[in-house]
mmCIF file of C-alpha atoms and ligand atoms in Angstrom:
data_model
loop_
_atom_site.group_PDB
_atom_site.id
_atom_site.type_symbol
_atom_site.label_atom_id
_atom_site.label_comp_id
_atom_site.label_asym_id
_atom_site.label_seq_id
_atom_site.Cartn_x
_atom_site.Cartn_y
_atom_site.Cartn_z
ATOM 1 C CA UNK A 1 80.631 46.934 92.685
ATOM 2 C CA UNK A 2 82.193 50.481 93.422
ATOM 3 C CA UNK A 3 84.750 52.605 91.973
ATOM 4 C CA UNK A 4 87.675 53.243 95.234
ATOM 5 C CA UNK A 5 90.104 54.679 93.293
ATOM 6 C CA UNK A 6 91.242 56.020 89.762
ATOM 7 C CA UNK A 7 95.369 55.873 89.747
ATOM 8 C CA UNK A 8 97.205 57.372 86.815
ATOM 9 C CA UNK A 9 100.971 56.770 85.692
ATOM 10 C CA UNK A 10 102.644 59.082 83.016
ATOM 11 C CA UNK A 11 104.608 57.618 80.419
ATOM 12 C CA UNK A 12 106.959 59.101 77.797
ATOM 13 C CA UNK A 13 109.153 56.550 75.406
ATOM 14 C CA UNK A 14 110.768 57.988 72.414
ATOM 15 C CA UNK A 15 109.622 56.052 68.890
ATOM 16 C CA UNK A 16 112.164 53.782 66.957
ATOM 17 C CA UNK A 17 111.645 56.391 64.613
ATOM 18 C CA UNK A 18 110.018 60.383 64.406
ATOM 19 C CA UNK A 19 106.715 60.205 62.975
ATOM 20 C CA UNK A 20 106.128 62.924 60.218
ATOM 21 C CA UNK A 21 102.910 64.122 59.236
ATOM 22 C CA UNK A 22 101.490 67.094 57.328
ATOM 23 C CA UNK A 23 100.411 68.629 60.606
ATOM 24 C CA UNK A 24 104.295 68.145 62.201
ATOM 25 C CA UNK A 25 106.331 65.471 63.477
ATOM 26 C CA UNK A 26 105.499 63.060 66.122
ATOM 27 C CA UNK A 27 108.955 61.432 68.616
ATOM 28 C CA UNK A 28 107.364 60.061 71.547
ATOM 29 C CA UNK A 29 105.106 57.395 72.801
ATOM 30 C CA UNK A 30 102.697 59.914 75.267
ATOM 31 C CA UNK A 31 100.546 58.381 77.367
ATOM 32 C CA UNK A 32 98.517 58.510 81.109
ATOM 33 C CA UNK A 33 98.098 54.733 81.811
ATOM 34 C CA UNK A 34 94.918 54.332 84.163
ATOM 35 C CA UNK A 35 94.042 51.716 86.772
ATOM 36 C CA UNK A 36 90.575 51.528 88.498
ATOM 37 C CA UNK A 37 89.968 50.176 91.740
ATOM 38 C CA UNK A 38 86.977 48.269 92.862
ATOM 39 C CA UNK A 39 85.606 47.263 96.535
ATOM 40 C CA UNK A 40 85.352 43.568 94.619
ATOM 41 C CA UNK A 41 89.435 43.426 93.878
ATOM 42 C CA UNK A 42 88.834 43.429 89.832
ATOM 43 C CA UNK A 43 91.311 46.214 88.645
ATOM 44 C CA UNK A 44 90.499 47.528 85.025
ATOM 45 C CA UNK A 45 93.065 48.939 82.284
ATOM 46 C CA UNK A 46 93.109 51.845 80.421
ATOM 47 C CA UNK A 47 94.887 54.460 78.241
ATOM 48 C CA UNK A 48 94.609 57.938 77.491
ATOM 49 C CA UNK A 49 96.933 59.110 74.799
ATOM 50 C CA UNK A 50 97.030 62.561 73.938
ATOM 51 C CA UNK A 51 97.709 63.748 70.161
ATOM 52 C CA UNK A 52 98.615 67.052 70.599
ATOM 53 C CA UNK A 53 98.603 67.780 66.531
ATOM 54 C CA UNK A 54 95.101 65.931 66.727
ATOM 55 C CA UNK A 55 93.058 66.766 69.689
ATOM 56 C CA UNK A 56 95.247 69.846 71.105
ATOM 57 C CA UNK A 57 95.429 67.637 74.306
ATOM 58 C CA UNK A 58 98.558 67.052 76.355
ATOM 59 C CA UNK A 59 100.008 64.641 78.915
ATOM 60 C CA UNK A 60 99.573 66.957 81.960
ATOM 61 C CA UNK A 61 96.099 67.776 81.210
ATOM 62 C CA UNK A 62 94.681 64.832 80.321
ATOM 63 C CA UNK A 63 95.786 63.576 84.017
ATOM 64 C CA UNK A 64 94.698 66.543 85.849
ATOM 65 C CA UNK A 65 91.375 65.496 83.917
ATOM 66 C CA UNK A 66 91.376 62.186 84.950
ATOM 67 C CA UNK A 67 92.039 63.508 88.264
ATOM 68 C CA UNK A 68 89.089 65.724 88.297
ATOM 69 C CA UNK A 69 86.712 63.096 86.478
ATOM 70 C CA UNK A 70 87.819 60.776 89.824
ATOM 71 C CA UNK A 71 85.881 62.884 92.019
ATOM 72 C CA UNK A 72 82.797 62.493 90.520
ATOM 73 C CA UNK A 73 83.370 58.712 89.596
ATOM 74 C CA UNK A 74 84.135 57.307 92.988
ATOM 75 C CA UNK A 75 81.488 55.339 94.300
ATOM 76 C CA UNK A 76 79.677 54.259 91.153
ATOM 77 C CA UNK A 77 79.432 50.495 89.682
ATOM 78 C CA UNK A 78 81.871 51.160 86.582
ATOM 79 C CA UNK A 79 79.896 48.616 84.838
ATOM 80 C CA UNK A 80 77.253 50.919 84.658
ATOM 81 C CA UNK A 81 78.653 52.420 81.565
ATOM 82 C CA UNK A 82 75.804 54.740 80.069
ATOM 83 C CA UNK A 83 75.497 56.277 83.845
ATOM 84 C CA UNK A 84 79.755 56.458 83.939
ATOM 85 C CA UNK A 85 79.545 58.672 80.512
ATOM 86 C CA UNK A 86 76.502 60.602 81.614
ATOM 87 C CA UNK A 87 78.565 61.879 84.659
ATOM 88 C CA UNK A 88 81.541 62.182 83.040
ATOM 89 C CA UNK A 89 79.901 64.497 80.207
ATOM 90 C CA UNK A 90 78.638 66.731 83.050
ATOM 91 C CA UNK A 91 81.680 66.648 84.683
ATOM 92 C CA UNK A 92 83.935 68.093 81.617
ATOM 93 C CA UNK A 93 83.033 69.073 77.904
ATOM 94 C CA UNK A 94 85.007 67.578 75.032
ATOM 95 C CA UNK A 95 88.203 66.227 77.045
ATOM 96 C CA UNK A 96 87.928 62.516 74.695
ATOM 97 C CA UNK A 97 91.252 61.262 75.922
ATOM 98 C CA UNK A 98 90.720 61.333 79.326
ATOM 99 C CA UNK A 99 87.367 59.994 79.246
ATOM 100 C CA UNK A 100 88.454 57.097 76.635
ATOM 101 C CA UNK A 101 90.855 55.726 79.592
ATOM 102 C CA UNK A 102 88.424 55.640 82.019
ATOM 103 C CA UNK A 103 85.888 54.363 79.576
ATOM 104 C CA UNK A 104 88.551 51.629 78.261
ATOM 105 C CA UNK A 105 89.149 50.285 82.009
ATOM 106 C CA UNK A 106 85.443 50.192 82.698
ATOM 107 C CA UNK A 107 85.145 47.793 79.965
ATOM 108 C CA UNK A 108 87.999 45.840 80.757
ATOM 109 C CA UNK A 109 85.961 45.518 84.470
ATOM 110 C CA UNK A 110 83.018 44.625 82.571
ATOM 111 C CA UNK A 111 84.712 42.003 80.738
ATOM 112 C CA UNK A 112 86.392 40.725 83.851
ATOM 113 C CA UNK A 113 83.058 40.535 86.061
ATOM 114 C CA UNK A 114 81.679 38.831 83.575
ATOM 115 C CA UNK A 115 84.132 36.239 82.499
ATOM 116 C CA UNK A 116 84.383 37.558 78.668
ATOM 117 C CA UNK A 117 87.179 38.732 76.627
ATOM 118 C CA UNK A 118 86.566 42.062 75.232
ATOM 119 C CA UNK A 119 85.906 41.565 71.582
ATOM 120 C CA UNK A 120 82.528 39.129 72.481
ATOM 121 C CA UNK A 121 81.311 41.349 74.959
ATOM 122 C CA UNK A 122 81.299 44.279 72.038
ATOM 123 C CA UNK A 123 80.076 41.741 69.344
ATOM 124 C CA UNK A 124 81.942 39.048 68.708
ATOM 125 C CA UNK A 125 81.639 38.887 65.247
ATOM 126 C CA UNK A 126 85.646 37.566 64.745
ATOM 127 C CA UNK A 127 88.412 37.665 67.879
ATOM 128 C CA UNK A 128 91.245 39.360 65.209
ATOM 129 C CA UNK A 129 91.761 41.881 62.026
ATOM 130 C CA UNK A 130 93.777 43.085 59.951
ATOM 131 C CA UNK A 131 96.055 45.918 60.626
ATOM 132 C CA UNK A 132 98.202 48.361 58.148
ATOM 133 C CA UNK A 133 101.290 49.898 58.265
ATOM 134 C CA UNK A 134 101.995 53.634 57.961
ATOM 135 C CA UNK A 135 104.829 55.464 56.255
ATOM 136 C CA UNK A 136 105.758 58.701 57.737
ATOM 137 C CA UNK A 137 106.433 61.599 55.613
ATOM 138 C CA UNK A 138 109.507 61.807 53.770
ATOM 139 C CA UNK A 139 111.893 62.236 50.198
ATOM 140 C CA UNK A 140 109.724 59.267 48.170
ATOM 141 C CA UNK A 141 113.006 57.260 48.090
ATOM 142 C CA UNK A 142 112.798 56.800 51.524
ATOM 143 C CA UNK A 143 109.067 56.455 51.850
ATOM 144 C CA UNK A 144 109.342 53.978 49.138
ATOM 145 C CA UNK A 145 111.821 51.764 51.012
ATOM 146 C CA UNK A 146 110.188 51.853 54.140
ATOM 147 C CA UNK A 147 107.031 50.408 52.516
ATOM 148 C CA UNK A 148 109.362 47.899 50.861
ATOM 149 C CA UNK A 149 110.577 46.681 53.812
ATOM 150 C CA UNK A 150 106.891 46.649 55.680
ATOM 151 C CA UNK A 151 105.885 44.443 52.616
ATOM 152 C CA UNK A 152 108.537 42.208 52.992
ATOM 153 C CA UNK A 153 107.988 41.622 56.615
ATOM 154 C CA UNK A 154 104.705 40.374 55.983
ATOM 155 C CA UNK A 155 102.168 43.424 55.648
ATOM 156 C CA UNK A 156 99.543 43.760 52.679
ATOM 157 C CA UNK A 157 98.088 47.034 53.337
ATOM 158 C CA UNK A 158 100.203 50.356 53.429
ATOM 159 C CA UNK A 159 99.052 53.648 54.970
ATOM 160 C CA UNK A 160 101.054 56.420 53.861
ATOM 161 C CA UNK A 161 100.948 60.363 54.809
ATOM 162 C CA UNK A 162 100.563 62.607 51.978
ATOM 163 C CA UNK A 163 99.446 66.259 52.190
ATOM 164 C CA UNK A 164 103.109 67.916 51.767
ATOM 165 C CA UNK A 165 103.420 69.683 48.464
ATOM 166 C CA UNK A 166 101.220 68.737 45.167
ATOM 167 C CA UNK A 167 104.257 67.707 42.928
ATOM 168 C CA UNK A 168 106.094 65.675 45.872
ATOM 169 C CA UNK A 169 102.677 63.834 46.862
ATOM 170 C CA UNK A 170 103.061 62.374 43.735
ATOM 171 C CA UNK A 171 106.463 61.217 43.830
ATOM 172 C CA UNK A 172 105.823 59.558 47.124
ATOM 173 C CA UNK A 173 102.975 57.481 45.600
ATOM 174 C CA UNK A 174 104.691 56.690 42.525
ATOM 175 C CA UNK A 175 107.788 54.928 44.258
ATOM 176 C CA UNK A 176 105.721 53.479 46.900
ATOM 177 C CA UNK A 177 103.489 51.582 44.113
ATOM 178 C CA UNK A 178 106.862 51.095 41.974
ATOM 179 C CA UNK A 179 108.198 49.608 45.008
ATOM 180 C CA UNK A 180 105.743 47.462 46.581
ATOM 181 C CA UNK A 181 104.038 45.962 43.578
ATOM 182 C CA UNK A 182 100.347 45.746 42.051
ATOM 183 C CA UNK A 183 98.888 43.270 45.053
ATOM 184 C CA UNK A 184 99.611 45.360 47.859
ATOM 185 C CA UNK A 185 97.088 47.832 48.941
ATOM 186 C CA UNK A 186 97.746 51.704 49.222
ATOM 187 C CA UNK A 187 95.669 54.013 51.292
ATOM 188 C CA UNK A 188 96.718 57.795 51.585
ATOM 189 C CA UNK A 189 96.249 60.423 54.484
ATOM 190 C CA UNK A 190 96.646 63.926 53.759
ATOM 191 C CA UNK A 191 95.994 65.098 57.324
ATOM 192 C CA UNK A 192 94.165 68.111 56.212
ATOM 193 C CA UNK A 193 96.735 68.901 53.899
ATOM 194 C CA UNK A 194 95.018 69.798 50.572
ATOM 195 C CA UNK A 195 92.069 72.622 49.645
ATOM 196 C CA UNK A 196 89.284 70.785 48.019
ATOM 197 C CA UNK A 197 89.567 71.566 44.215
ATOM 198 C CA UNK A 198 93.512 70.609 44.401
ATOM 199 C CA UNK A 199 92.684 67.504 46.261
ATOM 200 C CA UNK A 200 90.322 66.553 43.522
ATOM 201 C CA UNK A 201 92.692 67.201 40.573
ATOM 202 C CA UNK A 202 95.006 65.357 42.680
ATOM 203 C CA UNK A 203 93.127 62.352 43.678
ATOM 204 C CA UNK A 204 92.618 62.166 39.963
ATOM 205 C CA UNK A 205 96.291 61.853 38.630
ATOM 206 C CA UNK A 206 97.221 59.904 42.128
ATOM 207 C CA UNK A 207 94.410 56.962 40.683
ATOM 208 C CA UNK A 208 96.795 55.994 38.627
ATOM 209 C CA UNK A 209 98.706 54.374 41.538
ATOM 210 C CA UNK A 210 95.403 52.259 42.236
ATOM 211 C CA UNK A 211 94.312 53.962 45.500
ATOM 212 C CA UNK A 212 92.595 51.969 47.932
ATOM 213 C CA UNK A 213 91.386 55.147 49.433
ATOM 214 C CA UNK A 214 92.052 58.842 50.770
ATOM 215 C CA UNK A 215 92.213 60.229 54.559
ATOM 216 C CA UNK A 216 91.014 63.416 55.256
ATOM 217 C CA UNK A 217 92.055 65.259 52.381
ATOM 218 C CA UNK A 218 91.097 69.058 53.476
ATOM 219 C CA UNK A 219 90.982 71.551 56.663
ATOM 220 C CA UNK A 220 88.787 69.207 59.625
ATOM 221 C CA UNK A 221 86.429 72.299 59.571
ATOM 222 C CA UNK A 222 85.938 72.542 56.022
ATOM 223 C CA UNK A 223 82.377 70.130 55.999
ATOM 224 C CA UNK A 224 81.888 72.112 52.476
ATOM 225 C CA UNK A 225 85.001 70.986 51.033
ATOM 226 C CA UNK A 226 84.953 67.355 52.224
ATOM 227 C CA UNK A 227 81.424 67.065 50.507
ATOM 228 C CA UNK A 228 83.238 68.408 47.367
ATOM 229 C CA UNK A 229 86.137 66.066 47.140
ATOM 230 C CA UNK A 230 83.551 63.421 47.908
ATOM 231 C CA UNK A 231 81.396 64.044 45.126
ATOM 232 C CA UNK A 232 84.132 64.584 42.508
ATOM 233 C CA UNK A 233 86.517 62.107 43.608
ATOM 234 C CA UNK A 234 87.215 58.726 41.538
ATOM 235 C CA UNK A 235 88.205 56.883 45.017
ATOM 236 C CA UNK A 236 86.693 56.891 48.234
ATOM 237 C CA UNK A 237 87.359 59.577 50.899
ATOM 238 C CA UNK A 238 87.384 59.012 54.689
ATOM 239 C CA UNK A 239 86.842 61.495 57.538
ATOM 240 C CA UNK A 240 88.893 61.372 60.030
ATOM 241 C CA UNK A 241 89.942 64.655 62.426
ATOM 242 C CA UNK A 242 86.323 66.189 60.708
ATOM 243 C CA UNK A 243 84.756 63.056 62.397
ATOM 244 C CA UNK A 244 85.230 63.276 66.577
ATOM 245 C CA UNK A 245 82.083 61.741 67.817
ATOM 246 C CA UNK A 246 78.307 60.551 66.860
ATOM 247 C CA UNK A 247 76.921 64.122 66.362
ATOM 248 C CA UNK A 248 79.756 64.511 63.601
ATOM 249 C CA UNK A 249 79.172 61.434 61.921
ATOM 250 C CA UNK A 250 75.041 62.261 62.161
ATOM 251 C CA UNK A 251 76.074 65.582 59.949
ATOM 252 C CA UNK A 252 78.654 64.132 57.516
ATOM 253 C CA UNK A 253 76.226 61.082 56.759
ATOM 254 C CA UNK A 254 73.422 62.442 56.337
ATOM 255 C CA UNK A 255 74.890 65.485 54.202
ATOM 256 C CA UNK A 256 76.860 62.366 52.317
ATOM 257 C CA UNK A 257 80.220 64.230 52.915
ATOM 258 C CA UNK A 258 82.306 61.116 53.285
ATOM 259 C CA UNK A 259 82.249 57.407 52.070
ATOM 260 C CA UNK A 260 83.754 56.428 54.899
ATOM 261 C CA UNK A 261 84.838 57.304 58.784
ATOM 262 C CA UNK A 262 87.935 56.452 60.304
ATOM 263 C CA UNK A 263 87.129 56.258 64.254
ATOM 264 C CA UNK A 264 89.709 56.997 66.887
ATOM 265 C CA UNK A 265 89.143 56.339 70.570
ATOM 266 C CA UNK A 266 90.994 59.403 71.674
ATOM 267 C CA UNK A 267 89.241 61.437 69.682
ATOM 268 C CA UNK A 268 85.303 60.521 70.154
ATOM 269 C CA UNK A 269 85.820 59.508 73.977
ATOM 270 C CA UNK A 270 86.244 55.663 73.956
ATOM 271 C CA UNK A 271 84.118 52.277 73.301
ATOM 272 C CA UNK A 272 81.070 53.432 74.571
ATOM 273 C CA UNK A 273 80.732 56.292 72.004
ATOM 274 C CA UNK A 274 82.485 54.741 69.211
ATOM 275 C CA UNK A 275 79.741 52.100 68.859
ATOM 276 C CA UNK A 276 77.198 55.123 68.679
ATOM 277 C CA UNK A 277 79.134 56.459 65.655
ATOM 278 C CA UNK A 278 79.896 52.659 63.837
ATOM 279 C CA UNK A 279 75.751 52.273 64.504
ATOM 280 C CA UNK A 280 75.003 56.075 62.313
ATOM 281 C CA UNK A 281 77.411 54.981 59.938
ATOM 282 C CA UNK A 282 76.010 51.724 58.842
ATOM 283 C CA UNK A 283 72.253 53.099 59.012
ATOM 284 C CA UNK A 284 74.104 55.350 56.488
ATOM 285 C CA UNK A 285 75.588 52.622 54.483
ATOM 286 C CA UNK A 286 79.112 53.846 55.318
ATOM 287 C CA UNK A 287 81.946 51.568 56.424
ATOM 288 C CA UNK A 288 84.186 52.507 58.981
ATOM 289 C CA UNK A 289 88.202 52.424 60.006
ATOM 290 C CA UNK A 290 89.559 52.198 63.401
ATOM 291 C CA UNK A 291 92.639 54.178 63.642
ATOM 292 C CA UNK A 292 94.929 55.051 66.603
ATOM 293 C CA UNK A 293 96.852 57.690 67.619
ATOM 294 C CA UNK A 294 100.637 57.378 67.152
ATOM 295 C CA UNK A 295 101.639 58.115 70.414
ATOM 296 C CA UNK A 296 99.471 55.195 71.705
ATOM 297 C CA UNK A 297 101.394 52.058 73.649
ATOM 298 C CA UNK A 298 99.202 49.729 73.317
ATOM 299 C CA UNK A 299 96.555 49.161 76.235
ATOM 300 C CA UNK A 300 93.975 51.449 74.210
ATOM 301 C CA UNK A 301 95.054 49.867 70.807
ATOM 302 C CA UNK A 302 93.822 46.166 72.337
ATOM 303 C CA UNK A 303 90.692 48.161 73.179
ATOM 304 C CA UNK A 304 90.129 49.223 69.447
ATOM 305 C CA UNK A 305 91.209 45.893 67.903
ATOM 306 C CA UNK A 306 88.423 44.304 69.578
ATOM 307 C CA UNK A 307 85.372 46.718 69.048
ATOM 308 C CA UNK A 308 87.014 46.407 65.367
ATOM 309 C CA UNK A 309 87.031 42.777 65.071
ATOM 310 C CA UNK A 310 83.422 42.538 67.276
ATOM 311 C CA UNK A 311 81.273 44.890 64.534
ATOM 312 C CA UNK A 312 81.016 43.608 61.520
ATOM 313 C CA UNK A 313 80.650 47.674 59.921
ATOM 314 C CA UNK A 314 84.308 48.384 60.974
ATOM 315 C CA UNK A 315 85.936 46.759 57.853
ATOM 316 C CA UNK A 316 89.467 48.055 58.405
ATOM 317 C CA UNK A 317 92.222 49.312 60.431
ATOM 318 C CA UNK A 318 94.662 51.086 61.086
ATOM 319 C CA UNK A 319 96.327 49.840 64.786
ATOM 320 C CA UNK A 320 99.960 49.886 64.216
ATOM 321 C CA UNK A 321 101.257 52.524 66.456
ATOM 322 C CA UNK A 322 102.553 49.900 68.914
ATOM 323 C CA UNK A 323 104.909 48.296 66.374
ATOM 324 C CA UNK A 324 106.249 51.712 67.125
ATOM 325 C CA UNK A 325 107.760 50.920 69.941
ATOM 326 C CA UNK A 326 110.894 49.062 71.619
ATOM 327 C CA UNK A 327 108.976 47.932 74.737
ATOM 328 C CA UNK A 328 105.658 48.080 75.588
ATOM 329 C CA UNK A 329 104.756 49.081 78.948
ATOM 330 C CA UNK A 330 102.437 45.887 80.048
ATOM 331 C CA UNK A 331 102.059 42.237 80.056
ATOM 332 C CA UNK A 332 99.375 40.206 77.845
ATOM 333 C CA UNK A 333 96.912 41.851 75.260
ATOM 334 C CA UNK A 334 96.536 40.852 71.405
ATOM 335 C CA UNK A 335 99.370 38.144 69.387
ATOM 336 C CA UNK A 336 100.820 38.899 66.101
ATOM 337 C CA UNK A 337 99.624 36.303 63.413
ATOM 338 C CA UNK A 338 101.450 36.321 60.221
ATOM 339 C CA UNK A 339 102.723 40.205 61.194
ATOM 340 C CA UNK A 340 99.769 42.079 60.482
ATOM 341 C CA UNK A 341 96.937 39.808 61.809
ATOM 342 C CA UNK A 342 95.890 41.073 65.526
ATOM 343 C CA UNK A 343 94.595 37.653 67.777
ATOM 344 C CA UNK A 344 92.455 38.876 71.004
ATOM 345 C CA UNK A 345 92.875 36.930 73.619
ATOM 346 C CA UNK A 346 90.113 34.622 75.514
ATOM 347 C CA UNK A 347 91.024 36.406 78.957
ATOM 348 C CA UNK A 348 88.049 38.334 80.384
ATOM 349 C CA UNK A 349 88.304 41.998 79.263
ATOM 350 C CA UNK A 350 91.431 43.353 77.604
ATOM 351 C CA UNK A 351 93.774 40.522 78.775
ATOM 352 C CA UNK A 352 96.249 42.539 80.040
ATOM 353 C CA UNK A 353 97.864 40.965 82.842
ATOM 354 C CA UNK A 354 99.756 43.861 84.075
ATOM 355 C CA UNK A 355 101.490 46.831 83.775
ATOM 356 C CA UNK A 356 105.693 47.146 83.846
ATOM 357 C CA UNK A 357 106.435 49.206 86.564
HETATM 358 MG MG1 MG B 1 94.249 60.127 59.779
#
């Protein structure tokens, strides 16, 4: 089987709602949707969906990427995934959006050849998880209703952005626990919004709330300070933009800077290298998250729901950007159970059937 042709289609669809993080405020669904051709007629899926706040990558450059990458990929099996990364890492350095759609499509043409859906092909060890749902930045009034609502719709985890003033981070979490109840997980994500000894004095009062855990609490440089808050924390701390790929996750293991990783696709380069980095972290005893960006659609998010649902070491996510959205641009993919439950389907590779335009 042999790669004919790499087509990309821009998309740009404004959210229900702006997204507001420490790091600024997020309005639009941004993302290059990818198809790959094959001489055998299997066509395989993928997104690339560029966080600019995140991985300082854009629309127009992750497709002039993609574009480049297609050069050097035409002609090879795509199945042939360790000799698809090798030639894409000496094609461009760093570049992890553009290289997690074409690494997302390969494996949905892996999953097609072969006849399996995507989740047993990575693992298998369960065809659905458990999502959360994220509250945006905001007065805590508002935050708090939000999360309300989010319960009431059938949700038992909430993921809510902190990292915006000391005194206000607190408010948020008080009238989010006030208004969800004591059953209903919290986790927090600063977004690299505290210095470490503040984030530890914080992290203590903020325990009070019962906090499931804390995202990425300092600077993504600052190895130093996440080590800190680590140590002196009362409640687990995640990496998350100080964790981009398997190299990262060697160092902040093995200098036990983190409890746990939260693993993004966009960020580390797709599948292939994501299971590298799930593998370091449970050598190291360290569980991991899958997370999304939020300008994702959806295609990549079925791609993370079922490497999280195949390993057993990825005990929770954090895939809810596509409830983001009015429309989403393709056919098939993951069902809703019970609103926060993500089903994979049985269809060979993603399952997407098509996309909308
Ligand atoms: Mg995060």
């Amino acid at each position: 089987m042999k790669i004919t042709d790499i087509k990309t289609h821009m998309m740009k669809v404004p959210l229900i709602r702006p997204f507001h993080i420490s790091l600024g405020v997020i309005t639009h669904a941004v993302s290059c949707l990818v198809e790959i051709e094959t001489d055998e007629g299997i066509t395989g899926y993928g997104e690339g969906s560029p966080g600019p706040l995140i991985t300082g990558e854009n629309l127009e450059g992750t497709v002039e990427t993609i574009r480049v990458l297609r050069e050097s990929l035409t002609g090879m099996d795509p199945r042939d995934l360790e000799a698809v990364y090798t030639v894409m890492n000496r094609t461009v350095a760093h570049a992890g959006t553009a290289k997690a759609a074409i690494d997302i499509a390969c494996h949905d043409i892996l999953g097609k050849a072969s006849g399996l859906p995507l989740y047993r092909l990575l693992g298998g060890c369960s065809n659905e998880l458990e999502t959360d749902m994220t509250v945006g930045l905001d007065e805590p009034q508002t935050m708090a209703e939000l999360a309300k609502a989010h319960v009431e719709n059938g949700f038992g985890i909430i993921k809510t952005k902190v990292g915006a003033g000391i005194e206000q981070d607190l408010a948020r979490v008080k009238a989010i626990r006030q208004a969800v109840g004591d059953d209903v997980k919290i986790r927090l994500d600063a977004n690299q919004g505290w210095h470490a000894k503040e984030a530890v004095e914080l992290i203590k009062r903020l325990n009070e709330y019962d906090i499931e855990l804390v995202e990425q609490p300092v600077p993504r440089f600052d190895f130093e300070g996440l080590k800190y808050v680590t140590t002196y924390s009362p409640v687990p701390i995640m990496a998350d933009e100080s964790c981009w790929d398997a190299k990262d996750a060697l160092r902040l293991v093995s200098e036990r800077a983190v409890d746990l990783i939260n693993i993004k696709l966009m960020k580390c380069g797709g599948l292939y290298e994501a299971k590298k980095i799930v593998n370091i972290a449970e050598a190291a005893g360290v569980e991991c998250m899958l997370g999304c960006m939020a300008e994702e659609s959806g295609i990549a998010i079925n791609a993370s729901a079922a490497l999280g649902a195949a390993l057993s070491n990825i005990t929770r996510a954090d895939l809810d950007a596509s409830f983001s959205l009015k429309e989403l641009p393709f056919t098939g993919g993951f069902t809703i159970r019970d609103t926060r439950y993500l089903v994979l389907p049985e269809e060979p590779g993603l399952g997407i059937s098509g996309l909308k335009f």
